[in-house]
Amino acid sequence: MKLKTKKSKAGISGNWRKEVERVLITEEQLARRVKILAGEIERDFRGRETVVVSLLSGTVMFLADLIRHLNLPLRLDFIGVSSYGAGTESGELVFTKELRLDVRGRDVLLVDDILDTGKTMSRVLPKLRALKPRRIKVCVLLDKPSHRVEKIRADYVGFAVPDFFVVGYGLDFAERYRNLPFVGILYPHIYKEACKIVCKK
Ligand code: 5GP
Ligand code: MG
């Protein structure tokens, strides 16, 4: 879905106004789109036994909303993958939690928060394929196609977003802002200040 971005502070509660410069996707837009995505997935998966594999931790809100609309016999598991980069740049990828469920011969729906360079997916997908699922479909809430380095595409995309570092609805900056109910952009000075602290470590 194409985004019409509003330069609006509406919907930003008092506590966040000093930090959030702009709401990119409102709570209502998220709710509407997630329901539509779930409908598409449900139709494609045709009631088949499904394993939803979600990447920690940015998917929390999206995943919770998506699966409650998915009328499929599904099991849920997580892969922990962390990028130990400073600030808003992705660094070296480290697996922090391995998959526990057996996906052999199963339909797998791989869920992530945002597809950016594609480096995360290009590490996770071969790992999953090696477990011999029947098929893997990739679902991401956000897609930042302008930043892609790896040749990866998602089967289901919530919204295509411009090349900003976004936060909220599960997505963090330095582990904060995951609890914002919308997707937004922080003021540049917030990114810079936090980066000074993180980069010094
Ligand atoms: P990729 O490996 O495709 O470059 O990035 C995927 C991961 O990087 C995402 O799962 C997410 O954790 C993080 N990421 C990439 N772009 C953004 C962004 O704009 N905001 C936030 N909060 N995380 C991002
Ligand atoms: Mg992530």
JSON list of C-alpha atoms and ligand atoms in Angstrom, two decimals:
[
{"chain": "A", "resi": 1, "resn": "MET", "atom": "CA", "xyz": [0.00, 0.00, 0.00]},
{"chain": "A", "resi": 2, "resn": "LYS", "atom": "CA", "xyz": [1.29, 3.45, -0.94]},
{"chain": "A", "resi": 3, "resn": "LEU", "atom": "CA", "xyz": [1.57, 5.95, 1.86]},
{"chain": "A", "resi": 4, "resn": "LYS", "atom": "CA", "xyz": [0.16, 9.42, 1.85]},
{"chain": "A", "resi": 5, "resn": "THR", "atom": "CA", "xyz": [2.28, 11.03, 4.55]},
{"chain": "A", "resi": 6, "resn": "LYS", "atom": "CA", "xyz": [0.76, 13.81, 6.55]},
{"chain": "A", "resi": 7, "resn": "LYS", "atom": "CA", "xyz": [2.94, 16.41, 8.25]},
{"chain": "A", "resi": 8, "resn": "SER", "atom": "CA", "xyz": [0.78, 16.11, 11.30]},
{"chain": "A", "resi": 9, "resn": "LYS", "atom": "CA", "xyz": [1.24, 16.09, 15.05]},
{"chain": "A", "resi": 10, "resn": "ALA", "atom": "CA", "xyz": [-2.34, 14.87, 15.49]},
{"chain": "A", "resi": 11, "resn": "GLY", "atom": "CA", "xyz": [-2.50, 11.60, 17.35]},
{"chain": "A", "resi": 12, "resn": "ILE", "atom": "CA", "xyz": [0.79, 12.18, 19.18]},
{"chain": "A", "resi": 13, "resn": "SER", "atom": "CA", "xyz": [0.05, 12.20, 22.88]},
{"chain": "A", "resi": 14, "resn": "GLY", "atom": "CA", "xyz": [1.68, 14.87, 25.06]},
{"chain": "A", "resi": 15, "resn": "ASN", "atom": "CA", "xyz": [4.43, 12.58, 26.36]},
{"chain": "A", "resi": 16, "resn": "TRP", "atom": "CA", "xyz": [5.83, 11.89, 22.91]},
{"chain": "A", "resi": 17, "resn": "ARG", "atom": "CA", "xyz": [5.49, 15.32, 21.31]},
{"chain": "A", "resi": 18, "resn": "LYS", "atom": "CA", "xyz": [9.03, 16.39, 22.24]},
{"chain": "A", "resi": 19, "resn": "GLU", "atom": "CA", "xyz": [10.55, 13.30, 20.64]},
{"chain": "A", "resi": 20, "resn": "VAL", "atom": "CA", "xyz": [8.32, 12.37, 17.70]},
{"chain": "A", "resi": 21, "resn": "GLU", "atom": "CA", "xyz": [8.59, 14.71, 14.76]},
{"chain": "A", "resi": 22, "resn": "ARG", "atom": "CA", "xyz": [5.98, 13.08, 12.55]},
{"chain": "A", "resi": 23, "resn": "VAL", "atom": "CA", "xyz": [3.44, 10.28, 12.41]},
{"chain": "A", "resi": 24, "resn": "LEU", "atom": "CA", "xyz": [4.02, 8.31, 9.23]},
{"chain": "A", "resi": 25, "resn": "ILE", "atom": "CA", "xyz": [1.32, 5.65, 9.69]},
{"chain": "A", "resi": 26, "resn": "THR", "atom": "CA", "xyz": [-1.56, 6.16, 12.10]},
{"chain": "A", "resi": 27, "resn": "GLU", "atom": "CA", "xyz": [-3.05, 3.57, 14.44]},
{"chain": "A", "resi": 28, "resn": "GLU", "atom": "CA", "xyz": [-6.18, 3.42, 12.27]},
{"chain": "A", "resi": 29, "resn": "GLN", "atom": "CA", "xyz": [-4.19, 2.93, 9.04]},
{"chain": "A", "resi": 30, "resn": "LEU", "atom": "CA", "xyz": [-2.21, 0.12, 10.69]},
{"chain": "A", "resi": 31, "resn": "ALA", "atom": "CA", "xyz": [-5.33, -1.65, 11.95]},
{"chain": "A", "resi": 32, "resn": "ARG", "atom": "CA", "xyz": [-7.04, -1.44, 8.57]},
{"chain": "A", "resi": 33, "resn": "ARG", "atom": "CA", "xyz": [-4.04, -2.64, 6.58]},
{"chain": "A", "resi": 34, "resn": "VAL", "atom": "CA", "xyz": [-3.14, -5.51, 8.92]},
{"chain": "A", "resi": 35, "resn": "LYS", "atom": "CA", "xyz": [-6.67, -6.88, 8.62]},
{"chain": "A", "resi": 36, "resn": "ILE", "atom": "CA", "xyz": [-6.44, -6.78, 4.81]},
{"chain": "A", "resi": 37, "resn": "LEU", "atom": "CA", "xyz": [-3.01, -8.50, 4.85]},
{"chain": "A", "resi": 38, "resn": "ALA", "atom": "CA", "xyz": [-4.37, -11.25, 7.08]},
{"chain": "A", "resi": 39, "resn": "GLY", "atom": "CA", "xyz": [-7.20, -11.80, 4.61]},
{"chain": "A", "resi": 40, "resn": "GLU", "atom": "CA", "xyz": [-4.73, -12.20, 1.71]},
{"chain": "A", "resi": 41, "resn": "ILE", "atom": "CA", "xyz": [-2.60, -14.64, 3.71]},
{"chain": "A", "resi": 42, "resn": "GLU", "atom": "CA", "xyz": [-5.61, -16.65, 4.83]},
{"chain": "A", "resi": 43, "resn": "ARG", "atom": "CA", "xyz": [-6.78, -17.04, 1.23]},
{"chain": "A", "resi": 44, "resn": "ASP", "atom": "CA", "xyz": [-3.30, -18.16, 0.02]},
{"chain": "A", "resi": 45, "resn": "PHE", "atom": "CA", "xyz": [-2.73, -20.63, 2.85]},
{"chain": "A", "resi": 46, "resn": "ARG", "atom": "CA", "xyz": [-6.15, -22.29, 2.30]},
{"chain": "A", "resi": 47, "resn": "GLY", "atom": "CA", "xyz": [-6.57, -23.68, 5.78]},
{"chain": "A", "resi": 48, "resn": "ARG", "atom": "CA", "xyz": [-3.25, -25.55, 5.70]},
{"chain": "A", "resi": 49, "resn": "GLU", "atom": "CA", "xyz": [-1.35, -26.34, 8.87]},
{"chain": "A", "resi": 50, "resn": "THR", "atom": "CA", "xyz": [1.00, -23.34, 9.17]},
{"chain": "A", "resi": 51, "resn": "VAL", "atom": "CA", "xyz": [4.02, -22.43, 11.24]},
{"chain": "A", "resi": 52, "resn": "VAL", "atom": "CA", "xyz": [4.34, -18.69, 11.76]},
{"chain": "A", "resi": 53, "resn": "VAL", "atom": "CA", "xyz": [8.00, -17.83, 12.37]},
{"chain": "A", "resi": 54, "resn": "SER", "atom": "CA", "xyz": [8.48, -14.36, 13.71]},
{"chain": "A", "resi": 55, "resn": "LEU", "atom": "CA", "xyz": [11.72, -12.44, 14.13]},
{"chain": "A", "resi": 56, "resn": "LEU", "atom": "CA", "xyz": [12.26, -10.89, 17.55]},
{"chain": "A", "resi": 57, "resn": "SER", "atom": "CA", "xyz": [11.59, -8.28, 18.81]},
{"chain": "A", "resi": 58, "resn": "GLY", "atom": "CA", "xyz": [10.28, -5.68, 16.38]},
{"chain": "A", "resi": 59, "resn": "THR", "atom": "CA", "xyz": [7.35, -7.83, 15.24]},
{"chain": "A", "resi": 60, "resn": "VAL", "atom": "CA", "xyz": [5.55, -7.97, 18.60]},
{"chain": "A", "resi": 61, "resn": "MET", "atom": "CA", "xyz": [2.65, -5.63, 17.88]},
{"chain": "A", "resi": 62, "resn": "PHE", "atom": "CA", "xyz": [2.29, -6.45, 14.20]},
{"chain": "A", "resi": 63, "resn": "LEU", "atom": "CA", "xyz": [2.36, -10.18, 14.91]},
{"chain": "A", "resi": 64, "resn": "ALA", "atom": "CA", "xyz": [-0.21, -9.97, 17.70]},
{"chain": "A", "resi": 65, "resn": "ASP", "atom": "CA", "xyz": [-2.60, -8.02, 15.48]},
{"chain": "A", "resi": 66, "resn": "LEU", "atom": "CA", "xyz": [-1.95, -10.13, 12.38]},
{"chain": "A", "resi": 67, "resn": "ILE", "atom": "CA", "xyz": [-2.45, -13.58, 13.88]},
{"chain": "A", "resi": 68, "resn": "ARG", "atom": "CA", "xyz": [-5.67, -12.68, 15.67]},
{"chain": "A", "resi": 69, "resn": "HIS", "atom": "CA", "xyz": [-7.14, -12.09, 12.20]},
{"chain": "A", "resi": 70, "resn": "LEU", "atom": "CA", "xyz": [-5.65, -15.30, 10.74]},
{"chain": "A", "resi": 71, "resn": "ASN", "atom": "CA", "xyz": [-8.26, -18.01, 10.71]},
{"chain": "A", "resi": 72, "resn": "LEU", "atom": "CA", "xyz": [-5.74, -20.84, 10.10]},
{"chain": "A", "resi": 73, "resn": "PRO", "atom": "CA", "xyz": [-4.53, -23.81, 12.15]},
{"chain": "A", "resi": 74, "resn": "LEU", "atom": "CA", "xyz": [-1.19, -22.28, 13.10]},
{"chain": "A", "resi": 75, "resn": "ARG", "atom": "CA", "xyz": [1.65, -22.73, 15.52]},
{"chain": "A", "resi": 76, "resn": "LEU", "atom": "CA", "xyz": [3.94, -19.88, 16.48]},
{"chain": "A", "resi": 77, "resn": "ASP", "atom": "CA", "xyz": [7.68, -19.76, 17.01]},
{"chain": "A", "resi": 78, "resn": "PHE", "atom": "CA", "xyz": [10.40, -17.13, 17.10]},
{"chain": "A", "resi": 79, "resn": "ILE", "atom": "CA", "xyz": [13.90, -16.62, 15.82]},
{"chain": "A", "resi": 80, "resn": "GLY", "atom": "CA", "xyz": [16.00, -14.11, 17.71]},
{"chain": "A", "resi": 81, "resn": "VAL", "atom": "CA", "xyz": [18.26, -12.06, 15.52]},
{"chain": "A", "resi": 82, "resn": "SER", "atom": "CA", "xyz": [20.04, -8.97, 16.62]},
{"chain": "A", "resi": 83, "resn": "SER", "atom": "CA", "xyz": [22.10, -6.49, 14.76]},
{"chain": "A", "resi": 84, "resn": "TYR", "atom": "CA", "xyz": [24.86, -5.16, 16.96]},
{"chain": "A", "resi": 85, "resn": "GLY", "atom": "CA", "xyz": [25.29, -1.91, 15.12]},
{"chain": "A", "resi": 86, "resn": "ALA", "atom": "CA", "xyz": [25.39, 1.53, 16.68]},
{"chain": "A", "resi": 87, "resn": "GLY", "atom": "CA", "xyz": [22.53, 3.97, 16.19]},
{"chain": "A", "resi": 88, "resn": "THR", "atom": "CA", "xyz": [20.44, 3.52, 13.08]},
{"chain": "A", "resi": 89, "resn": "GLU", "atom": "CA", "xyz": [22.97, 1.58, 10.98]},
{"chain": "A", "resi": 90, "resn": "SER", "atom": "CA", "xyz": [22.74, -2.20, 10.93]},
{"chain": "A", "resi": 91, "resn": "GLY", "atom": "CA", "xyz": [25.83, -4.01, 12.11]},
{"chain": "A", "resi": 92, "resn": "GLU", "atom": "CA", "xyz": [26.89, -7.64, 12.48]},
{"chain": "A", "resi": 93, "resn": "LEU", "atom": "CA", "xyz": [24.00, -10.12, 12.79]},
{"chain": "A", "resi": 94, "resn": "VAL", "atom": "CA", "xyz": [23.88, -12.46, 15.76]},
{"chain": "A", "resi": 95, "resn": "PHE", "atom": "CA", "xyz": [21.28, -15.21, 16.37]},
{"chain": "A", "resi": 96, "resn": "THR", "atom": "CA", "xyz": [19.98, -14.91, 19.94]},
{"chain": "A", "resi": 97, "resn": "LYS", "atom": "CA", "xyz": [17.22, -17.56, 19.74]},
{"chain": "A", "resi": 98, "resn": "GLU", "atom": "CA", "xyz": [16.90, -20.59, 17.49]},
{"chain": "A", "resi": 99, "resn": "LEU", "atom": "CA", "xyz": [13.67, -22.10, 16.15]},
{"chain": "A", "resi": 100, "resn": "ARG", "atom": "CA", "xyz": [12.18, -24.87, 18.32]},
{"chain": "A", "resi": 101, "resn": "LEU", "atom": "CA", "xyz": [9.23, -26.15, 16.23]},
{"chain": "A", "resi": 102, "resn": "ASP", "atom": "CA", "xyz": [9.70, -28.66, 13.44]},
{"chain": "A", "resi": 103, "resn": "VAL", "atom": "CA", "xyz": [8.85, -27.01, 10.13]},
{"chain": "A", "resi": 104, "resn": "ARG", "atom": "CA", "xyz": [9.67, -29.96, 7.84]},
{"chain": "A", "resi": 105, "resn": "GLY", "atom": "CA", "xyz": [6.96, -30.30, 5.17]},
{"chain": "A", "resi": 106, "resn": "ARG", "atom": "CA", "xyz": [5.01, -27.39, 6.65]},
{"chain": "A", "resi": 107, "resn": "ASP", "atom": "CA", "xyz": [3.85, -24.11, 5.19]},
{"chain": "A", "resi": 108, "resn": "VAL", "atom": "CA", "xyz": [5.86, -21.36, 6.87]},
{"chain": "A", "resi": 109, "resn": "LEU", "atom": "CA", "xyz": [4.92, -17.72, 7.17]},
{"chain": "A", "resi": 110, "resn": "LEU", "atom": "CA", "xyz": [8.04, -15.73, 8.06]},
{"chain": "A", "resi": 111, "resn": "VAL", "atom": "CA", "xyz": [7.13, -12.41, 9.66]},
{"chain": "A", "resi": 112, "resn": "ASP", "atom": "CA", "xyz": [9.40, -9.41, 10.16]},
{"chain": "A", "resi": 113, "resn": "ASP", "atom": "CA", "xyz": [8.82, -5.79, 11.04]},
{"chain": "A", "resi": 114, "resn": "ILE", "atom": "CA", "xyz": [10.72, -4.12, 8.20]},
{"chain": "A", "resi": 115, "resn": "LEU", "atom": "CA", "xyz": [12.64, -5.19, 5.13]},
{"chain": "A", "resi": 116, "resn": "ASP", "atom": "CA", "xyz": [15.45, -2.71, 4.72]},
{"chain": "A", "resi": 117, "resn": "THR", "atom": "CA", "xyz": [18.79, -3.78, 3.21]},
{"chain": "A", "resi": 118, "resn": "GLY", "atom": "CA", "xyz": [17.57, -7.39, 3.14]},
{"chain": "A", "resi": 119, "resn": "LYS", "atom": "CA", "xyz": [20.65, -8.60, 5.03]},
{"chain": "A", "resi": 120, "resn": "THR", "atom": "CA", "xyz": [18.59, -10.09, 7.88]},
{"chain": "A", "resi": 121, "resn": "MET", "atom": "CA", "xyz": [16.33, -12.05, 5.51]},
{"chain": "A", "resi": 122, "resn": "SER", "atom": "CA", "xyz": [19.28, -13.20, 3.43]},
{"chain": "A", "resi": 123, "resn": "ARG", "atom": "CA", "xyz": [20.69, -14.83, 6.61]},
{"chain": "A", "resi": 124, "resn": "VAL", "atom": "CA", "xyz": [17.41, -16.18, 7.98]},
{"chain": "A", "resi": 125, "resn": "LEU", "atom": "CA", "xyz": [15.90, -17.63, 4.77]},
{"chain": "A", "resi": 126, "resn": "PRO", "atom": "CA", "xyz": [18.71, -20.15, 3.99]},
{"chain": "A", "resi": 127, "resn": "LYS", "atom": "CA", "xyz": [18.62, -21.28, 7.62]},
{"chain": "A", "resi": 128, "resn": "LEU", "atom": "CA", "xyz": [14.88, -21.94, 7.35]},
{"chain": "A", "resi": 129, "resn": "ARG", "atom": "CA", "xyz": [15.12, -23.55, 3.90]},
{"chain": "A", "resi": 130, "resn": "ALA", "atom": "CA", "xyz": [17.65, -26.03, 5.30]},
{"chain": "A", "resi": 131, "resn": "LEU", "atom": "CA", "xyz": [14.87, -27.31, 7.61]},
{"chain": "A", "resi": 132, "resn": "LYS", "atom": "CA", "xyz": [12.90, -28.41, 4.50]},
{"chain": "A", "resi": 133, "resn": "PRO", "atom": "CA", "xyz": [9.52, -26.70, 4.91]},
{"chain": "A", "resi": 134, "resn": "ARG", "atom": "CA", "xyz": [6.98, -27.21, 2.09]},
{"chain": "A", "resi": 135, "resn": "ARG", "atom": "CA", "xyz": [7.17, -23.52, 1.30]},
{"chain": "A", "resi": 136, "resn": "ILE", "atom": "CA", "xyz": [8.11, -20.21, 2.91]},
{"chain": "A", "resi": 137, "resn": "LYS", "atom": "CA", "xyz": [6.18, -16.99, 2.39]},
{"chain": "A", "resi": 138, "resn": "VAL", "atom": "CA", "xyz": [7.60, -13.73, 3.71]},
{"chain": "A", "resi": 139, "resn": "CYS", "atom": "CA", "xyz": [5.41, -11.09, 5.33]},
{"chain": "A", "resi": 140, "resn": "VAL", "atom": "CA", "xyz": [6.68, -7.70, 6.48]},
{"chain": "A", "resi": 141, "resn": "LEU", "atom": "CA", "xyz": [4.84, -4.76, 7.90]},
{"chain": "A", "resi": 142, "resn": "LEU", "atom": "CA", "xyz": [7.13, -2.24, 6.23]},
{"chain": "A", "resi": 143, "resn": "ASP", "atom": "CA", "xyz": [9.30, -2.27, 3.15]},
{"chain": "A", "resi": 144, "resn": "LYS", "atom": "CA", "xyz": [12.07, 0.26, 2.47]},
{"chain": "A", "resi": 145, "resn": "PRO", "atom": "CA", "xyz": [12.91, -0.72, -1.14]},
{"chain": "A", "resi": 146, "resn": "SER", "atom": "CA", "xyz": [15.25, 2.23, -1.72]},
{"chain": "A", "resi": 147, "resn": "HIS", "atom": "CA", "xyz": [17.70, 0.82, 0.84]},
{"chain": "A", "resi": 148, "resn": "ARG", "atom": "CA", "xyz": [17.92, -2.74, -0.50]},
{"chain": "A", "resi": 149, "resn": "VAL", "atom": "CA", "xyz": [21.34, -4.37, -0.87]},
{"chain": "A", "resi": 150, "resn": "GLU", "atom": "CA", "xyz": [20.32, -8.05, -1.13]},
{"chain": "A", "resi": 151, "resn": "LYS", "atom": "CA", "xyz": [18.00, -9.45, -3.78]},
{"chain": "A", "resi": 152, "resn": "ILE", "atom": "CA", "xyz": [15.09, -10.18, -1.44]},
{"chain": "A", "resi": 153, "resn": "ARG", "atom": "CA", "xyz": [11.41, -9.48, -1.83]},
{"chain": "A", "resi": 154, "resn": "ALA", "atom": "CA", "xyz": [8.47, -10.04, 0.49]},
{"chain": "A", "resi": 155, "resn": "ASP", "atom": "CA", "xyz": [5.27, -11.82, -0.56]},
{"chain": "A", "resi": 156, "resn": "TYR", "atom": "CA", "xyz": [3.10, -9.66, 1.69]},
{"chain": "A", "resi": 157, "resn": "VAL", "atom": "CA", "xyz": [3.89, -6.02, 2.49]},
{"chain": "A", "resi": 158, "resn": "GLY", "atom": "CA", "xyz": [1.89, -3.73, 4.76]},
{"chain": "A", "resi": 159, "resn": "PHE", "atom": "CA", "xyz": [3.31, -0.40, 3.65]},
{"chain": "A", "resi": 160, "resn": "ALA", "atom": "CA", "xyz": [6.21, 0.80, 1.51]},
{"chain": "A", "resi": 161, "resn": "VAL", "atom": "CA", "xyz": [8.01, 3.55, 3.44]},
{"chain": "A", "resi": 162, "resn": "PRO", "atom": "CA", "xyz": [10.53, 6.19, 2.36]},
{"chain": "A", "resi": 163, "resn": "ASP", "atom": "CA", "xyz": [14.14, 6.02, 3.49]},
{"chain": "A", "resi": 164, "resn": "PHE", "atom": "CA", "xyz": [13.66, 7.24, 7.09]},
{"chain": "A", "resi": 165, "resn": "PHE", "atom": "CA", "xyz": [14.57, 5.44, 10.29]},
{"chain": "A", "resi": 166, "resn": "VAL", "atom": "CA", "xyz": [11.11, 4.73, 11.67]},
{"chain": "A", "resi": 167, "resn": "VAL", "atom": "CA", "xyz": [9.98, 3.77, 15.17]},
{"chain": "A", "resi": 168, "resn": "GLY", "atom": "CA", "xyz": [6.84, 2.59, 16.91]},
{"chain": "A", "resi": 169, "resn": "TYR", "atom": "CA", "xyz": [4.30, -0.25, 16.67]},
{"chain": "A", "resi": 170, "resn": "GLY", "atom": "CA", "xyz": [7.08, -2.60, 17.78]},
{"chain": "A", "resi": 171, "resn": "LEU", "atom": "CA", "xyz": [10.01, -0.94, 16.03]},
{"chain": "A", "resi": 172, "resn": "ASP", "atom": "CA", "xyz": [12.68, 0.50, 18.31]},
{"chain": "A", "resi": 173, "resn": "PHE", "atom": "CA", "xyz": [15.44, 3.01, 18.42]},
{"chain": "A", "resi": 174, "resn": "ALA", "atom": "CA", "xyz": [18.05, 1.91, 21.00]},
{"chain": "A", "resi": 175, "resn": "GLU", "atom": "CA", "xyz": [15.34, -0.44, 22.43]},
{"chain": "A", "resi": 176, "resn": "ARG", "atom": "CA", "xyz": [12.93, 2.43, 23.07]},
{"chain": "A", "resi": 177, "resn": "TYR", "atom": "CA", "xyz": [9.72, 3.62, 21.34]},
{"chain": "A", "resi": 178, "resn": "ARG", "atom": "CA", "xyz": [8.38, 0.09, 20.66]},
{"chain": "A", "resi": 179, "resn": "ASN", "atom": "CA", "xyz": [5.21, 1.00, 22.57]},
{"chain": "A", "resi": 180, "resn": "LEU", "atom": "CA", "xyz": [4.18, 3.89, 20.31]},
{"chain": "A", "resi": 181, "resn": "PRO", "atom": "CA", "xyz": [0.81, 2.91, 18.82]},
{"chain": "A", "resi": 182, "resn": "PHE", "atom": "CA", "xyz": [1.74, 4.46, 15.45]},
{"chain": "A", "resi": 183, "resn": "VAL", "atom": "CA", "xyz": [4.78, 4.38, 13.14]},
{"chain": "A", "resi": 184, "resn": "GLY", "atom": "CA", "xyz": [6.67, 7.64, 13.20]},
{"chain": "A", "resi": 185, "resn": "ILE", "atom": "CA", "xyz": [9.94, 9.48, 12.84]},
{"chain": "A", "resi": 186, "resn": "LEU", "atom": "CA", "xyz": [11.91, 11.02, 15.71]},
{"chain": "A", "resi": 187, "resn": "TYR", "atom": "CA", "xyz": [13.46, 14.47, 15.69]},
{"chain": "A", "resi": 188, "resn": "PRO", "atom": "CA", "xyz": [17.01, 14.36, 14.26]},
{"chain": "A", "resi": 189, "resn": "HIS", "atom": "CA", "xyz": [18.51, 15.57, 17.57]},
{"chain": "A", "resi": 190, "resn": "ILE", "atom": "CA", "xyz": [17.04, 12.53, 19.39]},
{"chain": "A", "resi": 191, "resn": "TYR", "atom": "CA", "xyz": [18.84, 10.17, 17.01]},
{"chain": "A", "resi": 192, "resn": "LYS", "atom": "CA", "xyz": [22.07, 12.17, 17.30]},
{"chain": "A", "resi": 193, "resn": "GLU", "atom": "CA", "xyz": [22.06, 12.40, 21.09]},
{"chain": "A", "resi": 194, "resn": "ALA", "atom": "CA", "xyz": [21.38, 8.69, 21.60]},
{"chain": "A", "resi": 195, "resn": "CYS", "atom": "CA", "xyz": [23.95, 7.82, 18.97]},
{"chain": "A", "resi": 196, "resn": "LYS", "atom": "CA", "xyz": [26.62, 9.76, 20.87]},
{"chain": "A", "resi": 197, "resn": "ILE", "atom": "CA", "xyz": [25.96, 7.58, 23.93]},
{"chain": "A", "resi": 198, "resn": "VAL", "atom": "CA", "xyz": [25.72, 4.27, 22.02]},
{"chain": "A", "resi": 199, "resn": "CYS", "atom": "CA", "xyz": [28.75, 5.00, 19.85]},
{"chain": "A", "resi": 200, "resn": "LYS", "atom": "CA", "xyz": [30.94, 5.83, 22.89]},
{"chain": "A", "resi": 201, "resn": "LYS", "atom": "CA", "xyz": [30.38, 2.34, 24.36]},
{"chain": "B", "resi": 1, "resn": "5GP", "atom": "P1", "xyz": [17.79, -5.32, 7.05]},
{"chain": "B", "resi": 1, "resn": "5GP", "atom": "O1", "xyz": [18.59, -6.49, 7.53]},
{"chain": "B", "resi": 1, "resn": "5GP", "atom": "O2", "xyz": [16.77, -5.66, 5.99]},
{"chain": "B", "resi": 1, "resn": "5GP", "atom": "O3", "xyz": [18.63, -4.14, 6.68]},
{"chain": "B", "resi": 1, "resn": "5GP", "atom": "O4", "xyz": [16.99, -4.76, 8.28]},
{"chain": "B", "resi": 1, "resn": "5GP", "atom": "C1", "xyz": [16.10, -5.51, 8.93]},
{"chain": "B", "resi": 1, "resn": "5GP", "atom": "C2", "xyz": [16.09, -5.16, 10.39]},
{"chain": "B", "resi": 1, "resn": "5GP", "atom": "O5", "xyz": [16.75, -3.91, 10.69]},
{"chain": "B", "resi": 1, "resn": "5GP", "atom": "C3", "xyz": [14.67, -4.98, 10.81]},
{"chain": "B", "resi": 1, "resn": "5GP", "atom": "O6", "xyz": [14.12, -6.22, 11.25]},
{"chain": "B", "resi": 1, "resn": "5GP", "atom": "C4", "xyz": [14.77, -3.96, 11.91]},
{"chain": "B", "resi": 1, "resn": "5GP", "atom": "O7", "xyz": [15.03, -4.62, 13.12]},
{"chain": "B", "resi": 1, "resn": "5GP", "atom": "C5", "xyz": [15.98, -3.12, 11.55]},
{"chain": "B", "resi": 1, "resn": "5GP", "atom": "N1", "xyz": [15.56, -1.89, 10.81]},
{"chain": "B", "resi": 1, "resn": "5GP", "atom": "C6", "xyz": [15.78, -1.58, 9.52]},
{"chain": "B", "resi": 1, "resn": "5GP", "atom": "N2", "xyz": [15.27, -0.38, 9.20]},
{"chain": "B", "resi": 1, "resn": "5GP", "atom": "C7", "xyz": [14.72, 0.08, 10.35]},
{"chain": "B", "resi": 1, "resn": "5GP", "atom": "C8", "xyz": [14.00, 1.30, 10.69]},
{"chain": "B", "resi": 1, "resn": "5GP", "atom": "O8", "xyz": [13.75, 2.20, 9.89]},
{"chain": "B", "resi": 1, "resn": "5GP", "atom": "N3", "xyz": [13.60, 1.41, 11.98]},
{"chain": "B", "resi": 1, "resn": "5GP", "atom": "C9", "xyz": [13.83, 0.46, 12.93]},
{"chain": "B", "resi": 1, "resn": "5GP", "atom": "N4", "xyz": [13.39, 0.68, 14.15]},
{"chain": "B", "resi": 1, "resn": "5GP", "atom": "N5", "xyz": [14.48, -0.69, 12.64]},
{"chain": "B", "resi": 1, "resn": "5GP", "atom": "C10", "xyz": [14.91, -0.86, 11.36]},
{"chain": "B", "resi": 2, "resn": "MG", "atom": "MG", "xyz": [14.19, -6.84, 13.30]}
]
